[in-house]
Coordinates of C-alpha atoms and ligand atoms in Angstrom, one line a residue:
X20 CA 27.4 12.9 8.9
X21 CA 24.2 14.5 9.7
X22 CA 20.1 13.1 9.4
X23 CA 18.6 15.0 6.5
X24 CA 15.4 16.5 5.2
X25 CA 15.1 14.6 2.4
X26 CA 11.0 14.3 1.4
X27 CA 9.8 10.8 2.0
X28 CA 6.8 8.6 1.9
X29 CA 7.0 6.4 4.5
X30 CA 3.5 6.4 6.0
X31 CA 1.3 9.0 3.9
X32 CA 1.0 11.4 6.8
X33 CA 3.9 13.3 5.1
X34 CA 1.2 14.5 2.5
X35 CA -1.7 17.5 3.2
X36 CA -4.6 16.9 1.5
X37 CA -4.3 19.1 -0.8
X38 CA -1.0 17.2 -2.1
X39 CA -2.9 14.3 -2.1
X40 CA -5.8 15.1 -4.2
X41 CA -3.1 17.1 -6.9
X42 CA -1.3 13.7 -6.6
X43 CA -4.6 11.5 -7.4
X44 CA -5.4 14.1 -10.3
X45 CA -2.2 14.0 -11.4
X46 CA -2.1 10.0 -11.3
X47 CA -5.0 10.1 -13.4
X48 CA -3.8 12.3 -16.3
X49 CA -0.7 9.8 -16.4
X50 CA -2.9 6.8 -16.6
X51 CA -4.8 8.7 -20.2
X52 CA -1.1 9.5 -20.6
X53 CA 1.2 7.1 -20.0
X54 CA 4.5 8.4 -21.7
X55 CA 3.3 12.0 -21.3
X56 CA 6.0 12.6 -18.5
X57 CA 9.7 12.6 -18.5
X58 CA 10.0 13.2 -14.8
X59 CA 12.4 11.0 -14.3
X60 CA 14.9 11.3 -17.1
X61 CA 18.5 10.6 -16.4
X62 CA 17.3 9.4 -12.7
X63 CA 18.1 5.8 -11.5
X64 CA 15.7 4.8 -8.7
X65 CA 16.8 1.7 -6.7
X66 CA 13.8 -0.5 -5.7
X67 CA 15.6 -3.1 -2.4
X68 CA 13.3 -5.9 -1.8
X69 CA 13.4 -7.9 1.7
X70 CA 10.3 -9.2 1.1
X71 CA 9.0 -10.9 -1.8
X72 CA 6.4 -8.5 -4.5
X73 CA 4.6 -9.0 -7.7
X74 CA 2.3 -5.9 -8.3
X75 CA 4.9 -3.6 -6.8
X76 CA 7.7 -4.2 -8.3
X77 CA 6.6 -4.4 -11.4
X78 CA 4.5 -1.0 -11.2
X79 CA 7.5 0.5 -10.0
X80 CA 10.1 -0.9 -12.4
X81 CA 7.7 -0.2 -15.4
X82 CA 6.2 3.3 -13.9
X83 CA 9.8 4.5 -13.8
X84 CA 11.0 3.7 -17.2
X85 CA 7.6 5.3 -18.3
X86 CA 9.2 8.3 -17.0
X87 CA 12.2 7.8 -18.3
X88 CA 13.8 6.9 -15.6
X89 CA 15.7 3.8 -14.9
X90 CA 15.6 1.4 -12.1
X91 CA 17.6 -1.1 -9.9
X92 CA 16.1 -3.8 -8.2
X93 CA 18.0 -5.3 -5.5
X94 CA 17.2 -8.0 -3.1
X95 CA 18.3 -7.6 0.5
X96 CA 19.9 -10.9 0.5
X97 CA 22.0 -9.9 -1.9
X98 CA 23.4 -6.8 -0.3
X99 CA 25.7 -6.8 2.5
X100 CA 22.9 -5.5 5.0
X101 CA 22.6 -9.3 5.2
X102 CA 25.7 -9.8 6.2
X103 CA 26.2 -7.4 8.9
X104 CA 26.2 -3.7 7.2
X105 CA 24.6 -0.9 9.0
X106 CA 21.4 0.4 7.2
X107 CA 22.4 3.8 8.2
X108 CA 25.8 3.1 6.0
X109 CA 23.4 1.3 3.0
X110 CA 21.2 5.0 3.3
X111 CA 24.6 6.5 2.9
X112 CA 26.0 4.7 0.0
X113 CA 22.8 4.6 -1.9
X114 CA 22.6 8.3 -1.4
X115 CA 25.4 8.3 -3.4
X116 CA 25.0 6.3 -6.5
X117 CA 21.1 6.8 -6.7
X118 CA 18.4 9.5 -6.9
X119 CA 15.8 7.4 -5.2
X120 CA 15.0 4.7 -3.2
X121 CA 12.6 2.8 -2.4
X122 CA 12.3 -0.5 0.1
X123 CA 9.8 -3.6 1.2
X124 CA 11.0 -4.8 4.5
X125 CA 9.1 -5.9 7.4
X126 CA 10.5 -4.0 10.4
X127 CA 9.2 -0.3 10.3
X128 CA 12.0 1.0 11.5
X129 CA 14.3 -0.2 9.5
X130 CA 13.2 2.0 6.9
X131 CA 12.1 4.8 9.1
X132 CA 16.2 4.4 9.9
X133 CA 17.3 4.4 6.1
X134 CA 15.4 7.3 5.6
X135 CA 17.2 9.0 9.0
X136 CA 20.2 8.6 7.1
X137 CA 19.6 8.7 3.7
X138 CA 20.1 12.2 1.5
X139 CA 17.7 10.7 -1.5
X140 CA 14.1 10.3 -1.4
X141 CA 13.0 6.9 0.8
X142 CA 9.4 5.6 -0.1
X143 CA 7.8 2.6 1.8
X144 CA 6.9 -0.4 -0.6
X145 CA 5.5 -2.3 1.9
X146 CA 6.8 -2.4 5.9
X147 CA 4.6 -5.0 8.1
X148 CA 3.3 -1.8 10.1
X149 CA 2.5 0.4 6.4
X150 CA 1.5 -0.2 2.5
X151 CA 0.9 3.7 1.7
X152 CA 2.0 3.2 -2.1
X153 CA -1.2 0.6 -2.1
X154 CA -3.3 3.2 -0.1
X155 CA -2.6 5.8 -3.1
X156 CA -3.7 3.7 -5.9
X157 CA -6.9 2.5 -3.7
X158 CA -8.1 6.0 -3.7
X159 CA -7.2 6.5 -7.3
X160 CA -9.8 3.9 -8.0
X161 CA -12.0 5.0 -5.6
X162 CA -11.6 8.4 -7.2
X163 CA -12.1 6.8 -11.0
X164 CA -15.0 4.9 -9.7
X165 CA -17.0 7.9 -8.6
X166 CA -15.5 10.7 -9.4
X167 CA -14.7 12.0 -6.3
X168 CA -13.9 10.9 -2.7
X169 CA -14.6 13.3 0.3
X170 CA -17.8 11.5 1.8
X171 CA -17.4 7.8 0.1
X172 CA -17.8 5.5 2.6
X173 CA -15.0 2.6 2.5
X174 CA -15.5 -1.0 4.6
X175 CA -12.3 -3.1 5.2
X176 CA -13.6 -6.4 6.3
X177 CA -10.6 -8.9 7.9
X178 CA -7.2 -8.5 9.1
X179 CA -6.3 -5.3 10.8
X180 CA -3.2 -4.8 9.3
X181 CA -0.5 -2.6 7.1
X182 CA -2.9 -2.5 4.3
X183 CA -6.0 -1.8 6.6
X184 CA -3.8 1.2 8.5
X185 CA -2.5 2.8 5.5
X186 CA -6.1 2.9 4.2
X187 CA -7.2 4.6 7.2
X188 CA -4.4 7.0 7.2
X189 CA -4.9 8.6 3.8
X190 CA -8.8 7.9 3.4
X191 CA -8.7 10.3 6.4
X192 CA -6.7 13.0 4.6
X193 CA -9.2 12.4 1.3
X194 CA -11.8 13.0 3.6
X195 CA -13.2 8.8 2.8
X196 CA -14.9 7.6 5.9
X197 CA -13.1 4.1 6.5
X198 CA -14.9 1.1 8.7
X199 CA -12.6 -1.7 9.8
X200 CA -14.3 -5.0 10.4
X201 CA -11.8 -7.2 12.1
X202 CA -12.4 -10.2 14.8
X203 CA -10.9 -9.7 18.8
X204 CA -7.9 -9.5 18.7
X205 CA -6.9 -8.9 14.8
X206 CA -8.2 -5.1 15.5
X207 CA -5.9 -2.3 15.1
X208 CA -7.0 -1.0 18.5
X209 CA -5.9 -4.6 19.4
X210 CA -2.3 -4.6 17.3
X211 CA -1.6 -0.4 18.1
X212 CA -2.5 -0.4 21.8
X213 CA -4.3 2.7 23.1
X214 CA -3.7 5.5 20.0
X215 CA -4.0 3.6 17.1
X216 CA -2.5 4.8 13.9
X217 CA -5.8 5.1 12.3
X218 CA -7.4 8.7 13.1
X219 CA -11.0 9.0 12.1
X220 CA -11.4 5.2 10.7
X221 CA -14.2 3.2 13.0
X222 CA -12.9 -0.1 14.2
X223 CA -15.9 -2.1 14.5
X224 CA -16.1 -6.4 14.9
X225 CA -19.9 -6.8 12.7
X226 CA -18.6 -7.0 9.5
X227 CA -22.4 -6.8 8.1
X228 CA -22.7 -3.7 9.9
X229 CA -19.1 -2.4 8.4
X230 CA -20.6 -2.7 4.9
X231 CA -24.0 -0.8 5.6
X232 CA -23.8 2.2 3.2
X233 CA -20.5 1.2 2.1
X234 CA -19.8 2.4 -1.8
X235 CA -16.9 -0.1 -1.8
X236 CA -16.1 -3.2 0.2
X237 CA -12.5 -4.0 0.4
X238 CA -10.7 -7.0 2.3
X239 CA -6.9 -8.4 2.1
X240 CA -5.2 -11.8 3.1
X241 CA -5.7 -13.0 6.2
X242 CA -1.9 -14.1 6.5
X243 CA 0.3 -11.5 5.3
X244 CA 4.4 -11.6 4.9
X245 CA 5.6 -12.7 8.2
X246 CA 2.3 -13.9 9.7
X247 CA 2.9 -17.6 8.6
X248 CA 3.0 -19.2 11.9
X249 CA -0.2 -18.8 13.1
X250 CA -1.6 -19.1 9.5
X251 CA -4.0 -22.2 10.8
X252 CA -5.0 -20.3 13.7
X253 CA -5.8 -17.4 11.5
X254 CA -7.8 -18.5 8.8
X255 CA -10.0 -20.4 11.7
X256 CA -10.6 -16.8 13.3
X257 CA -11.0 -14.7 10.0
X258 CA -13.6 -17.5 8.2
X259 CA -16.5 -14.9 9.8
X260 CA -14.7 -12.3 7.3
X261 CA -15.1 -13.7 4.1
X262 CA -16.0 -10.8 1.4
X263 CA -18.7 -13.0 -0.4
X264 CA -21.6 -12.0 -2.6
X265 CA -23.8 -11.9 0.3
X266 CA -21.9 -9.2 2.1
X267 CA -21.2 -7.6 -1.0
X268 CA -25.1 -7.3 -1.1
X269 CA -25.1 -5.6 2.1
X270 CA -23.4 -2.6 1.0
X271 CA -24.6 0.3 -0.9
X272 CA -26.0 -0.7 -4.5
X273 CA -23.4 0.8 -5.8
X274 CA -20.5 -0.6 -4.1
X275 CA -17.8 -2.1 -5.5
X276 CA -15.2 -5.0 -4.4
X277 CA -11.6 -4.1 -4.0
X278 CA -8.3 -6.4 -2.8
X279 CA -4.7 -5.3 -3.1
X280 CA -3.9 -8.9 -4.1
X281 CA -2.2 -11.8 -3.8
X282 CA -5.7 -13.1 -3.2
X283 CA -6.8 -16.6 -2.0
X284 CA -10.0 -17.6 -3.7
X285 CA -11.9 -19.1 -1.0
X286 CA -10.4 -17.8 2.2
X287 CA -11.0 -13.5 2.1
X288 CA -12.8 -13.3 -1.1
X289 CA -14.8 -15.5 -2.9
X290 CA -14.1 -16.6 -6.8
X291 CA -17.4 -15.3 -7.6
X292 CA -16.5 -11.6 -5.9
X293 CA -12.9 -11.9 -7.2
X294 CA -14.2 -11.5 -11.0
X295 CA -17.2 -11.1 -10.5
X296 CA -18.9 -7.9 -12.2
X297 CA -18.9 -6.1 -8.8
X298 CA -14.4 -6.1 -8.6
X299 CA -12.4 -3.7 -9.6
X300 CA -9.7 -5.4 -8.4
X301 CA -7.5 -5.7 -11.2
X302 CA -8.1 -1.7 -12.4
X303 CA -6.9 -1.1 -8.4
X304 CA -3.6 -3.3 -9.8
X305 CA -2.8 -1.5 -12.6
X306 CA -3.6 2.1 -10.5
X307 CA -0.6 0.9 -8.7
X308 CA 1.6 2.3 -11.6
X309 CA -0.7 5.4 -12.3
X310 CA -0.6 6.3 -8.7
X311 CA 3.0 5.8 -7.9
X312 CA 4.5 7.4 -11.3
X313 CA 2.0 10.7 -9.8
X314 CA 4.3 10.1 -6.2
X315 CA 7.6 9.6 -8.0
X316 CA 7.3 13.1 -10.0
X317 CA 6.3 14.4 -6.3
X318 CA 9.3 13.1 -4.6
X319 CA 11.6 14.0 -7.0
X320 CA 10.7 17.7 -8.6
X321 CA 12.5 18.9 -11.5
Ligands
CP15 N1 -0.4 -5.4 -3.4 C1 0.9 -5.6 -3.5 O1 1.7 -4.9 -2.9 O2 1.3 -6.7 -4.2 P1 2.8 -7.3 -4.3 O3 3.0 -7.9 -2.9 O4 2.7 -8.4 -5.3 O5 3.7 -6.3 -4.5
NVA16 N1 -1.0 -7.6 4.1 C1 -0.2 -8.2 3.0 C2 -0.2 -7.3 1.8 C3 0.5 -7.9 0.6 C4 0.5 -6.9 -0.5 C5 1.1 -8.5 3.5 O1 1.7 -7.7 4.2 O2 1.6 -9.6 3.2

């Protein structure tokens, strides 16, 4: 059995721009519409979790019956790829039964590998390397926030990592300038090596000067999935990074807050910048769906 061309979203760099902005339109229609679409209907999408989710899973799950679509959620450690079974045989069999997929693990390539094999559409729900699917409904708030992106100015302040790249990777191709504040050592230059995944975004260490200009100011955990053993070490090194009222004040007079959640009030955000009037934090949660329904109808074209 041969690879195939499938279309996948594993990173975002499989879009143009022009596919992205119709995709960020599009996810905006579905949000004033949400039953508006039948995309999906008589499609079964399975969702395999390695890795545990809240906001995605239930975006997806809900997204695709909104569609009218159905889903199947299945945790890795469930499936006999924990036992031994070949991805490249679990791409195979899911190819069969499903019309779909898509996966959280933390090794890039294993899903790089399921989609090698897979004849179905793979999409990334999270990989430790890549969180496109949170990058898409980042810009759809962006978008719904001002209307439209090419020239916004976006500052990630803290870790350098999967949701940092991904933000980089398709604020470039919706022309949003992206500044990413992180400490030695937690930089992307520092975690890629010499090419880092993150084309035109500026990889700076002053958080303060990050912000300058900035219409929104955006940070993440400081230990993601997998990080947990040098969680103490960590939060010592990030503290600098807090996104509090202070630096919000920093940015453009405009700007607004933005975290992809799970948050932890107190380490990268305050409480007072977490619901504060400044957030639109929880919007960016529900654009999750909105954005993702507008990917789903992309990936799988009637
Ligand atoms: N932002 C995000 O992906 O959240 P979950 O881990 O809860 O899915
Ligand atoms: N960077 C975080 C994102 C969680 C949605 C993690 O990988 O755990």
């Amino acid at each position: 059995m041969t690879e195939t061309d499938a279309r996948h979203f594993l990173t975002g760099r499989e879009l143009t721009s022009e596919v992205l902005s119709a995709l960020l339109e599009r996810g905006l229609e579905l949000k004033s519409a949400p039953r508006s679409s039948s995309a999906l209907e008589g499609a079964i999408v399975a969702l395999l979790f390695e890795r545990p989710s809240t906001r995605t899973r239930l975006s997806f799950e809900a997204g695709i019956v909104e569609l009218g679509g159905s889903s199947v959620t299945l945790r890795a450690e469930e499936l006999q790829l924990s036992r031994g079974e070949s991805v490249r045989d679990t791409a195979l069999v899911l190819s069969r039964q499903v019309q779909a997929v898509g996966v959280r693990t933390g090794e890039h390539d294993v899903l790089e590998e399921l989609a090698r094999w897979a004849s179905i559409p793979v999409f990334n729900m999270l990989t430790a390397l890549h969180h496109p699917c949170q990058a898409l409904a980042d810009l759809l708030t962006l978008r719904e926030t001002f209307g439209s992106l090419p020239g916004l100015r976006v500052a990630y302040v803290g870790d350098g990592n999967n949701v940092a790249r991904s933000l980089a990777i398709l604020g470039e191709l919706a022309g949003v300038e992206v500044v990413i504040a992180s400490p030695p050592g937690y930089s992307l230059a520092d975690i890629d090596g010499p090419a880092p995944e993150t084309g035109t975004a500026e990889l700076v260490a002053d958080p303060r000067e990050a912000v300058a200009g900035a219409q929104a100011v955006y940070t993440d955990v400081w230990v993601s999935m997998g990080d947990e053993q040098t969680a103490a070490q960590r939060r010592r090194d990030l503290a600098p990074y807090r996104v509090d009222e202070d630096l919000l004040a920093a940015a453009s007079a405009d700007a607004i807050a933005l975290h992809c959640l799970p948050a932890h009030p107190g380490e990268e955000i305050t409480t007072e910048v977490l619901y504060g009037p400044r957030q639109r934090i929880w919007d960016q949660a529900e654009n999750r769906r909105h954005a993702q329904k507008a990917l789903l109808e992309h990936l799988l074209p009637s």
